[in-house]
Amino acid sequence: MTEITRDVVIVGAGAAGLTAANELRRAGLSVAVLEARDRVGGRLWTDDIDGATLEIGGQWVSPDQDALKETIAELGLETYSRYREGDSVYINKAGELTRFTGELFPVPPATEKTMVELIDKLDAMVALMDPDRPWEHPDAEALDRISFEAWLAAQTDDQEARDNIALFIAGAMLTKPAHAFSTLQALLMAASAGSFSHLVDADFILDERVVGGLQQVPLLLAERLGEDVYLGQPVRTLEWGADGGVTAIADGMTVRARFGILALAPVLYDRVSFVPPLPRRQHQLHQHISMGFVIKVHAVYETPFWRDSGLSGTAFSPYELSHEAYDNTNHGDARGTLVAFVSDQNADDVFALSAEERKERILESLSHYYGEQAKHPVVYYESDWGSEEWTRGAYAASFDLGGLHRYGADLRTPVGPLHFACSDIAGAGYQHVDGAIRMGRASAQHIIEAARA
Ligand code: FDA
């Protein structure tokens, strides 16, 4: 068993952990990053599947994500725009397809009016929230008692308006049914992206991609750390004391350090044995956070055939198995790629089927948006993060009803020498790579200050 000593031990080599490690090294502190998997990047994973380069995890960058954009620029990576020329498509409850441009779905005028009113109302509520302190929203307690589904039902009887507004948060972001999270949690999702309107605007929220794949961010950050990143080292035990000091015991090595950063998804904290145990507050609060669940489906075709009929590839329907889909063709690729998402209960349902039946059902749904040709991809792949031992869901974690108001303020509070960093506990950039980088920076900054004190 190898034993080493460092100033800081970082558990997890995702965007958060690797950002923290680089910041700490820059400030002159020594680090060791222990990663359970045999690769870095965590939920960022660009891989070749049957000859197609696919973004199995996170991929998009939006204009307000300053921390991610700074990191991309600093690493010398190039970005390109998501393809968006032409018409988007929307399918209503009756299964009728309508082409449209702009952000607003082509719904009957009364439904459109209701949707606009709801978006305005949500924007106004979000404007009162500091995403880093959602529990301080003037109505935080009341909003955390009511599910987003129930809140929407209290606003309007227009079911299509409710279904569409729910889609922007439930299917597209938190990837949980709208009855399973609070309105406060929904507002945090919107506030973390600047406004509810931003979530409605696919051209904003899904703006750019990185040439060669977003996993290059963690790969290049890890390259700078060289031998201080240890792969295949799941941390099983963390010994910590009030007097300072952390000992991280992984499968093949032990690291003694002054500080530790837990840079892993909060649903995985209980995979680690803490000695002594974490305090009561953390024991309780960690039980109120759970992962959403979505299947990211990749379908590659000989050509981006939908463009020939003037379609952008952008497709939405709260009534389809795949509630949203986009043109995801790689930079400079002659082939065409569609990416589609199957969220929460729909994902559960199709995972009860055989792989063949599941593929058939999902491609059938895509054919409703793009026509018969969508049923015949040359490469087909489903990102199944629910089966990944070191993630357990997608995209990220959120609180149950009442949890955010009750526990949120302690989410990032250090425990002795232990600090927490992950996209799932971020305010601005919550559930996104931008939030992971912000959390990595913040935890490093706290440690740098404490080390100097
Ligand atoms: P992350 O989970 O990436 O890293 C934690 C690391 O800790 C992992 O490498 C894990 O293996 C390791 N670990 C866990 N337990 C351990 C232990 N006991 N010992 C050692 N190591 C341990 N975001 C975005 O900005 N744009 C997007 O388009 C998308 N899209 C998207 C699609 C899909 C399918 C997913 C799954 C996610 C996204 N996201 C996204 C979200 C984004 O990918 C995510 O928020 C960040 O990558 C999370 O980075 P973290 O470093 O916080 O955690």
Coordinates of C-alpha atoms and ligand atoms in Angstrom, one line a residue:
M1 CA 0.0 0.0 0.0
T2 CA 1.5 3.3 -1.1
E3 CA 1.4 6.1 1.4
I4 CA 1.9 9.8 0.5
T5 CA 1.6 13.1 2.2
R6 CA 0.1 16.3 0.6
D7 CA -1.4 19.6 1.7
V8 CA -4.8 18.7 0.2
V9 CA -6.4 15.4 -0.9
I10 CA -9.1 15.7 -3.5
V11 CA -11.6 12.9 -3.9
G12 CA -12.9 12.8 -7.5
A13 CA -11.4 13.9 -10.8
G14 CA -14.4 15.6 -12.4
A15 CA -14.5 19.2 -13.4
A16 CA -14.9 20.4 -9.8
G17 CA -12.0 18.3 -8.3
L18 CA -9.6 19.0 -11.1
T19 CA -10.3 22.8 -11.0
A20 CA -9.8 22.8 -7.2
A21 CA -6.5 20.9 -7.6
N22 CA -5.1 23.3 -10.2
E23 CA -6.1 26.4 -8.1
L24 CA -4.4 24.9 -5.0
R25 CA -1.3 24.0 -6.9
R26 CA -1.1 27.5 -8.3
A27 CA -1.2 28.8 -4.7
G28 CA 1.8 26.7 -3.8
L29 CA -0.1 23.8 -2.0
S30 CA 0.6 20.2 -2.9
V31 CA -2.3 18.0 -3.9
A32 CA -3.3 14.4 -4.7
V33 CA -6.5 13.7 -6.7
L34 CA -7.9 10.2 -6.1
E35 CA -10.3 9.1 -8.8
A36 CA -12.4 5.9 -8.5
R37 CA -12.7 5.4 -12.3
D38 CA -10.0 4.5 -14.7
R39 CA -10.5 7.9 -16.4
V40 CA -10.8 11.5 -15.5
G41 CA -13.9 13.7 -16.2
G42 CA -16.7 12.1 -14.3
R43 CA -19.9 13.2 -16.0
L44 CA -17.8 14.6 -18.9
W45 CA -16.9 11.7 -21.2
T46 CA -16.2 12.0 -24.9
D47 CA -15.8 8.6 -26.5
D48 CA -15.8 6.8 -29.8
I49 CA -18.7 4.3 -30.2
D50 CA -18.8 2.2 -33.4
G51 CA -16.7 4.8 -35.2
A52 CA -18.7 7.9 -34.0
T53 CA -17.4 10.4 -31.5
L54 CA -20.1 11.0 -29.0
E55 CA -20.6 13.2 -26.0
I56 CA -21.8 10.6 -23.5
G57 CA -22.1 13.2 -20.7
G58 CA -22.2 17.0 -20.6
Q59 CA -21.5 19.0 -23.8
W60 CA -23.2 22.4 -24.1
V61 CA -22.0 25.8 -23.0
S62 CA -24.2 28.8 -22.6
P63 CA -23.3 32.5 -22.8
D64 CA -23.7 33.2 -19.1
Q65 CA -21.4 30.4 -18.0
D66 CA -18.4 32.6 -17.3
A67 CA -16.4 30.1 -15.2
L68 CA -16.6 27.4 -17.9
K69 CA -16.0 29.9 -20.7
E70 CA -12.9 31.2 -18.9
T71 CA -11.6 27.7 -18.4
I72 CA -12.2 26.7 -22.0
A73 CA -10.4 29.9 -23.2
E74 CA -7.5 29.4 -20.8
L75 CA -7.0 25.8 -21.9
G76 CA -6.9 27.0 -25.6
L77 CA -10.0 25.1 -26.7
E78 CA -12.2 26.1 -29.5
T79 CA -16.0 26.3 -29.5
Y80 CA -18.6 26.1 -32.3
S81 CA -22.3 26.9 -32.4
R82 CA -25.0 24.2 -32.2
Y83 CA -26.7 23.9 -35.6
R84 CA -30.0 25.8 -35.5
E85 CA -30.8 26.9 -39.1
G86 CA -34.4 26.3 -40.2
D87 CA -37.6 25.3 -38.4
S88 CA -38.0 23.6 -35.0
V89 CA -40.9 21.2 -34.5
Y90 CA -43.5 20.8 -31.8
I91 CA -46.0 17.9 -31.3
N92 CA -49.2 18.5 -29.3
K93 CA -51.2 16.1 -27.3
A94 CA -53.2 15.0 -30.4
G95 CA -49.9 14.0 -32.0
E96 CA -50.1 16.9 -34.5
L97 CA -46.7 18.3 -35.6
T98 CA -46.2 22.0 -36.2
R99 CA -43.1 23.7 -37.5
F100 CA -42.1 26.9 -35.8
T101 CA -39.2 29.4 -35.3
G102 CA -38.3 31.4 -32.2
E103 CA -38.8 30.3 -28.6
L104 CA -42.5 30.0 -28.2
F105 CA -44.1 26.7 -29.0
P106 CA -46.9 26.9 -31.6
V107 CA -49.8 26.4 -29.3
P108 CA -53.4 27.9 -29.5
P109 CA -53.4 31.6 -28.8
A110 CA -55.0 31.3 -25.4
T111 CA -52.4 28.7 -24.4
E112 CA -49.6 30.9 -25.7
K113 CA -51.0 33.8 -23.6
T114 CA -51.0 31.6 -20.5
M115 CA -47.5 30.4 -21.2
V116 CA -46.2 33.9 -21.6
E117 CA -47.9 35.0 -18.3
L118 CA -46.4 32.0 -16.5
I119 CA -42.9 32.7 -17.9
D120 CA -43.2 36.3 -16.8
K121 CA -44.4 35.4 -13.4
L122 CA -41.6 32.8 -12.9
D123 CA -39.1 35.4 -14.2
A124 CA -40.3 37.9 -11.5
M125 CA -40.1 35.2 -8.8
V126 CA -36.6 34.2 -9.9
A127 CA -35.5 37.8 -9.9
L128 CA -35.9 37.8 -6.1
M129 CA -33.6 34.9 -5.7
D130 CA -29.8 34.8 -5.2
P131 CA -29.0 31.4 -6.8
D132 CA -26.2 31.0 -4.2
R133 CA -28.8 31.5 -1.4
P134 CA -32.2 30.3 -2.6
W135 CA -33.3 29.6 1.0
E136 CA -33.3 33.4 1.5
H137 CA -36.0 34.0 -1.2
P138 CA -38.8 36.0 0.5
D139 CA -41.3 33.1 0.0
A140 CA -38.7 30.3 0.3
E141 CA -40.5 28.3 3.0
A142 CA -43.9 28.3 1.3
L143 CA -42.5 27.7 -2.2
D144 CA -40.5 24.7 -0.9
R145 CA -43.7 23.1 0.5
I146 CA -45.5 22.9 -2.9
S147 CA -44.5 20.7 -5.8
F148 CA -43.9 22.5 -9.1
E149 CA -46.8 20.4 -10.5
A150 CA -49.2 21.6 -7.8
W151 CA -48.0 25.2 -8.2
L152 CA -48.7 25.1 -11.9
A153 CA -52.1 23.5 -11.3
A154 CA -52.9 26.4 -9.0
Q155 CA -52.0 29.0 -11.7
T156 CA -54.1 27.7 -14.7
D157 CA -56.5 25.0 -15.9
D158 CA -54.8 25.0 -19.3
Q159 CA -53.1 21.6 -19.3
E160 CA -51.0 22.2 -22.4
A161 CA -49.5 25.3 -20.9
R162 CA -48.8 23.5 -17.6
D163 CA -47.2 20.5 -19.5
N164 CA -45.0 22.8 -21.5
I165 CA -43.8 25.0 -18.6
A166 CA -43.2 21.9 -16.5
L167 CA -41.1 20.4 -19.4
F168 CA -38.5 23.2 -19.2
I169 CA -37.7 22.3 -15.6
A170 CA -38.8 18.7 -15.0
G171 CA -37.9 16.8 -18.2
A172 CA -35.2 19.1 -19.5
M173 CA -33.3 20.1 -16.3
L174 CA -34.0 18.3 -13.0
T175 CA -35.1 15.1 -14.9
K176 CA -37.6 14.3 -12.2
P177 CA -41.4 14.3 -12.5
A178 CA -42.8 17.8 -11.6
H179 CA -44.6 16.3 -8.6
A180 CA -41.2 15.2 -7.1
F181 CA -39.6 18.6 -6.5
S182 CA -40.6 21.9 -5.0
T183 CA -41.3 25.2 -6.7
L184 CA -38.3 26.7 -4.8
Q185 CA -36.1 24.0 -6.3
A186 CA -37.6 24.9 -9.8
L187 CA -36.8 28.6 -9.2
L188 CA -33.2 27.7 -8.2
M189 CA -32.8 25.8 -11.5
A190 CA -33.9 28.9 -13.4
A191 CA -32.0 31.4 -11.2
S192 CA -28.8 29.4 -11.6
A193 CA -29.1 30.0 -15.4
G194 CA -30.0 33.7 -15.0
S195 CA -33.8 33.5 -15.5
F196 CA -36.7 31.2 -16.4
S197 CA -36.7 32.8 -19.9
H198 CA -33.2 31.4 -20.4
L199 CA -34.4 27.9 -19.9
V200 CA -37.1 28.4 -22.5
D201 CA -34.6 29.6 -25.0
A202 CA -32.7 26.6 -26.4
D203 CA -30.5 28.9 -28.4
F204 CA -29.3 30.4 -25.2
I205 CA -29.0 27.4 -22.9
L206 CA -27.7 25.0 -25.5
D207 CA -25.5 27.5 -27.4
E208 CA -22.0 26.2 -28.1
R209 CA -20.0 23.0 -28.0
V210 CA -16.3 22.4 -27.7
V211 CA -14.4 21.2 -30.8
G212 CA -13.2 17.7 -30.0
G213 CA -15.5 17.3 -27.0
L214 CA -16.1 18.8 -23.5
Q215 CA -14.1 16.1 -21.8
Q216 CA -11.0 17.9 -23.0
V217 CA -11.6 20.3 -20.1
P218 CA -10.9 17.7 -17.4
L219 CA -8.3 15.9 -19.6
L220 CA -6.2 19.0 -20.0
L221 CA -6.7 20.1 -16.3
A222 CA -5.5 16.6 -15.3
E223 CA -2.6 16.8 -17.7
R224 CA -1.3 19.8 -15.8
L225 CA -1.4 17.9 -12.5
G226 CA 0.6 15.0 -14.0
E227 CA 1.4 12.3 -11.5
D228 CA -0.7 13.9 -8.8
V229 CA -3.9 12.3 -10.3
Y230 CA -4.4 8.7 -9.3
L231 CA -6.9 6.6 -11.3
G232 CA -8.7 3.5 -10.1
Q233 CA -8.5 4.7 -6.5
P234 CA -12.0 4.7 -5.0
V235 CA -11.7 6.4 -1.6
R236 CA -13.3 4.0 0.9
T237 CA -12.5 5.7 4.2
L238 CA -11.8 9.3 5.3
E239 CA -10.4 9.8 8.7
W240 CA -10.6 13.3 9.9
G241 CA -10.2 15.1 13.2
A242 CA -11.3 18.4 14.8
D243 CA -7.7 19.2 15.2
G244 CA -7.2 19.2 11.5
G245 CA -5.8 16.6 9.2
V246 CA -7.4 14.1 6.8
T247 CA -6.3 10.5 5.9
A248 CA -7.9 9.2 2.7
I249 CA -7.7 5.5 2.3
A250 CA -8.3 4.2 -1.2
D251 CA -8.0 0.7 -2.6
G252 CA -4.3 0.9 -3.4
M253 CA -3.0 3.9 -1.5
T254 CA -3.3 6.2 1.5
V255 CA -3.0 10.0 1.4
R256 CA -2.3 12.0 4.6
A257 CA -3.2 15.7 4.1
R258 CA -4.1 18.9 6.0
F259 CA -7.4 19.3 4.1
G260 CA -9.7 17.2 2.0
I261 CA -12.2 18.1 -0.8
L262 CA -15.1 15.8 -1.5
A263 CA -15.5 16.5 -5.2
L264 CA -18.1 13.8 -5.9
A265 CA -21.8 13.7 -6.4
P266 CA -23.5 14.2 -3.0
V267 CA -25.5 11.0 -3.5
L268 CA -22.2 9.1 -3.2
Y269 CA -21.0 10.6 0.1
D270 CA -22.4 7.6 1.9
R271 CA -20.1 5.3 -0.1
V272 CA -17.3 6.6 2.1
S273 CA -16.8 5.6 5.7
F274 CA -16.1 8.7 7.7
V275 CA -14.1 8.2 10.9
P276 CA -15.4 9.8 13.1
P277 CA -18.9 9.9 11.4
L278 CA -20.0 13.1 9.9
P279 CA -22.1 15.4 12.2
R280 CA -25.9 14.8 12.6
R281 CA -26.7 17.7 10.3
Q282 CA -24.8 16.3 7.3
H283 CA -26.2 12.8 8.0
Q284 CA -29.7 14.2 7.7
L285 CA -29.3 16.6 4.9
H286 CA -27.5 14.2 2.6
Q287 CA -30.5 11.9 2.8
H288 CA -32.7 14.5 1.2
I289 CA -30.8 14.8 -2.0
S290 CA -31.3 12.4 -5.0
M291 CA -30.3 12.1 -8.6
G292 CA -32.5 12.8 -11.5
F293 CA -32.6 10.3 -14.3
V294 CA -32.5 10.8 -18.1
I295 CA -31.3 8.7 -21.0
K296 CA -29.2 10.7 -23.5
V297 CA -29.8 9.0 -26.9
H298 CA -27.4 9.4 -29.8
A299 CA -28.4 8.5 -33.4
V300 CA -25.9 9.0 -36.2
Y301 CA -27.0 9.0 -39.8
E302 CA -25.1 9.0 -43.1
T303 CA -26.2 12.6 -43.6
P304 CA -28.1 15.3 -41.5
F305 CA -31.1 14.4 -43.7
W306 CA -33.5 16.7 -41.7
R307 CA -31.7 19.8 -42.9
D308 CA -32.8 18.9 -46.5
S309 CA -36.4 19.6 -45.5
G310 CA -35.5 22.8 -43.7
L311 CA -35.5 21.5 -40.2
S312 CA -33.1 22.7 -37.6
G313 CA -33.3 19.4 -35.7
T314 CA -34.7 21.1 -32.6
A315 CA -37.8 19.3 -31.5
F316 CA -40.0 19.4 -28.4
S317 CA -43.1 17.7 -27.1
P318 CA -44.2 16.9 -23.5
Y319 CA -46.3 14.1 -25.0
E320 CA -43.5 12.3 -26.8
L321 CA -41.3 9.6 -25.3
S322 CA -38.4 11.8 -26.2
H323 CA -39.4 15.2 -24.9
E324 CA -36.6 17.1 -26.7
A325 CA -34.1 16.4 -29.4
Y326 CA -31.5 18.4 -31.3
D327 CA -29.0 18.3 -34.2
N328 CA -25.8 17.2 -32.5
T329 CA -23.6 16.9 -35.6
N330 CA -20.0 17.1 -34.6
H331 CA -17.8 20.0 -35.9
G332 CA -16.7 19.2 -39.4
D333 CA -18.5 15.9 -39.6
A334 CA -20.2 14.9 -42.9
R335 CA -22.5 12.5 -41.1
G336 CA -25.5 13.8 -39.1
T337 CA -26.1 13.2 -35.4
L338 CA -29.3 13.6 -33.5
V339 CA -29.3 13.7 -29.7
A340 CA -32.6 13.0 -27.9
F341 CA -33.6 12.8 -24.2
V342 CA -35.9 10.4 -22.4
S343 CA -36.5 11.5 -18.9
D344 CA -37.6 10.2 -15.5
Q345 CA -40.7 8.0 -15.7
N346 CA -40.3 7.5 -19.4
A347 CA -36.8 6.4 -18.8
D348 CA -38.0 3.9 -16.2
D349 CA -40.6 2.6 -18.6
V350 CA -38.2 1.9 -21.5
F351 CA -35.6 0.4 -19.2
A352 CA -38.3 -2.2 -18.3
L353 CA -38.1 -3.3 -22.0
S354 CA -35.5 -5.3 -23.9
A355 CA -32.7 -3.3 -25.5
E356 CA -34.1 -4.0 -28.9
E357 CA -37.7 -2.9 -27.9
R358 CA -36.3 0.2 -26.2
K359 CA -34.3 1.2 -29.3
E360 CA -37.4 0.7 -31.4
R361 CA -39.7 2.8 -29.2
I362 CA -37.1 5.6 -29.0
L363 CA -36.5 5.7 -32.7
E364 CA -40.3 5.6 -33.3
S365 CA -40.5 8.7 -31.2
L366 CA -37.8 10.4 -33.2
S367 CA -39.6 9.5 -36.4
H368 CA -42.6 11.5 -35.2
Y369 CA -40.3 14.6 -35.3
Y370 CA -38.1 13.9 -38.3
G371 CA -39.9 11.3 -40.4
E372 CA -39.3 7.6 -41.3
Q373 CA -35.6 8.1 -42.0
A374 CA -34.9 8.7 -38.3
K375 CA -35.6 5.0 -37.7
H376 CA -32.4 3.9 -39.5
P377 CA -29.3 5.3 -37.8
V378 CA -25.9 3.8 -38.7
V379 CA -24.8 4.3 -35.0
Y380 CA -27.2 4.2 -32.1
Y381 CA -26.1 4.6 -28.4
E382 CA -27.9 5.3 -25.1
S383 CA -25.9 7.0 -22.3
D384 CA -27.1 5.2 -19.2
W385 CA -25.6 7.1 -16.2
G386 CA -28.1 5.3 -13.9
S387 CA -25.9 2.2 -14.2
E388 CA -22.7 4.0 -13.5
E389 CA -21.6 3.1 -10.0
W390 CA -19.7 6.4 -9.5
T391 CA -22.6 8.6 -10.7
R392 CA -26.0 6.8 -10.3
G393 CA -28.2 9.1 -12.4
A394 CA -28.3 12.2 -14.7
Y395 CA -27.9 15.0 -15.0
A396 CA -27.4 15.8 -11.3
A397 CA -28.9 15.9 -7.8
S398 CA -31.7 17.9 -6.3
F399 CA -33.6 18.2 -3.0
D400 CA -36.9 16.5 -2.2
L401 CA -39.9 18.6 -1.1
G402 CA -38.9 21.0 1.7
G403 CA -35.3 19.9 1.6
L404 CA -33.8 23.0 0.0
H405 CA -35.2 25.5 2.5
R406 CA -34.6 23.2 5.5
Y407 CA -31.0 22.1 4.7
G408 CA -29.7 24.2 1.7
A409 CA -27.7 26.6 3.9
D410 CA -25.5 23.8 5.2
L411 CA -24.9 22.1 1.8
R412 CA -21.5 23.7 1.3
T413 CA -20.5 24.2 4.9
P414 CA -17.1 22.6 5.6
V415 CA -16.9 19.9 8.3
G416 CA -13.5 20.3 10.1
P417 CA -10.9 19.9 7.4
L418 CA -13.4 18.5 4.9
H419 CA -14.7 20.7 2.1
F420 CA -17.4 20.0 -0.5
A421 CA -17.3 20.8 -4.2
C422 CA -19.6 19.6 -7.0
S423 CA -22.0 20.9 -9.7
D424 CA -24.9 19.5 -7.7
I425 CA -24.3 21.8 -4.7
A426 CA -23.6 24.9 -6.8
G427 CA -25.8 28.0 -6.9
A428 CA -24.9 29.8 -10.1
G429 CA -24.2 27.1 -12.7
Y430 CA -26.1 24.5 -10.6
Q431 CA -26.2 21.1 -12.3
H432 CA -23.8 22.3 -14.9
V433 CA -20.1 22.2 -15.6
D434 CA -19.9 25.9 -14.9
G435 CA -21.2 25.2 -11.4
A436 CA -18.7 22.4 -10.9
I437 CA -15.8 24.8 -11.8
R438 CA -17.3 27.5 -9.5
M439 CA -17.4 25.0 -6.6
G440 CA -13.9 23.8 -7.4
R441 CA -12.6 27.4 -7.2
A442 CA -14.6 28.3 -4.1
S443 CA -13.4 25.2 -2.1
A444 CA -9.8 25.8 -3.1
Q445 CA -10.1 29.5 -2.1
H446 CA -11.4 28.6 1.4
I447 CA -8.5 26.1 1.9
I448 CA -5.9 28.6 0.6
E449 CA -7.2 31.2 3.2
A450 CA -7.3 28.6 6.0
A451 CA -3.8 27.3 5.1
R452 CA -2.5 30.9 5.4
A453 CA -4.3 31.7 8.6
Ligands
FDA1 P1 -18.6 14.5 -11.5 O1 -19.6 13.5 -11.1 O2 -18.3 14.8 -12.9 O3 -17.2 14.1 -10.9 C1 -17.1 13.4 -9.6 C2 -15.9 12.4 -9.7 O4 -15.8 11.7 -8.5 C3 -16.2 11.3 -10.8 O5 -15.1 11.2 -11.6 C4 -16.4 10.0 -9.9 O6 -15.9 8.9 -10.6 C5 -15.5 10.4 -8.7 N1 -15.8 9.6 -7.5 C6 -17.1 9.4 -7.0 N2 -16.9 8.7 -5.8 C7 -15.6 8.5 -5.5 C8 -14.8 7.9 -4.5 N3 -15.4 7.4 -3.4 N4 -13.5 8.0 -4.6 C9 -12.9 8.5 -5.7 N5 -13.5 9.1 -6.7 C10 -14.9 9.1 -6.6 N6 -23.6 20.1 -18.0 C11 -23.4 21.1 -18.8 O7 -22.8 22.2 -18.4 N7 -23.8 21.1 -20.1 C12 -24.4 19.9 -20.6 O8 -24.8 19.9 -21.8 C13 -24.6 18.9 -19.7 N8 -25.3 17.7 -20.2 C14 -25.2 16.6 -19.4 C15 -25.6 15.4 -20.0 C16 -25.5 14.2 -19.2 C17 -25.9 12.9 -19.8 C18 -24.9 14.2 -17.9 C19 -24.8 13.0 -17.1 C20 -24.6 15.5 -17.4 C21 -24.7 16.6 -18.1 N9 -24.3 17.9 -17.6 C22 -24.2 18.9 -18.4 C23 -23.9 18.0 -16.2 C24 -22.4 18.0 -16.0 O9 -21.8 17.0 -16.8 C25 -22.0 17.8 -14.5 O10 -22.7 18.8 -13.8 C26 -20.6 18.0 -14.2 O11 -19.7 17.3 -15.2 C27 -20.3 17.5 -12.8 O12 -18.9 17.7 -12.5 P2 -18.4 17.4 -11.0 O13 -16.9 17.4 -11.0 O14 -19.2 18.2 -10.0 O15 -18.9 15.9 -10.7

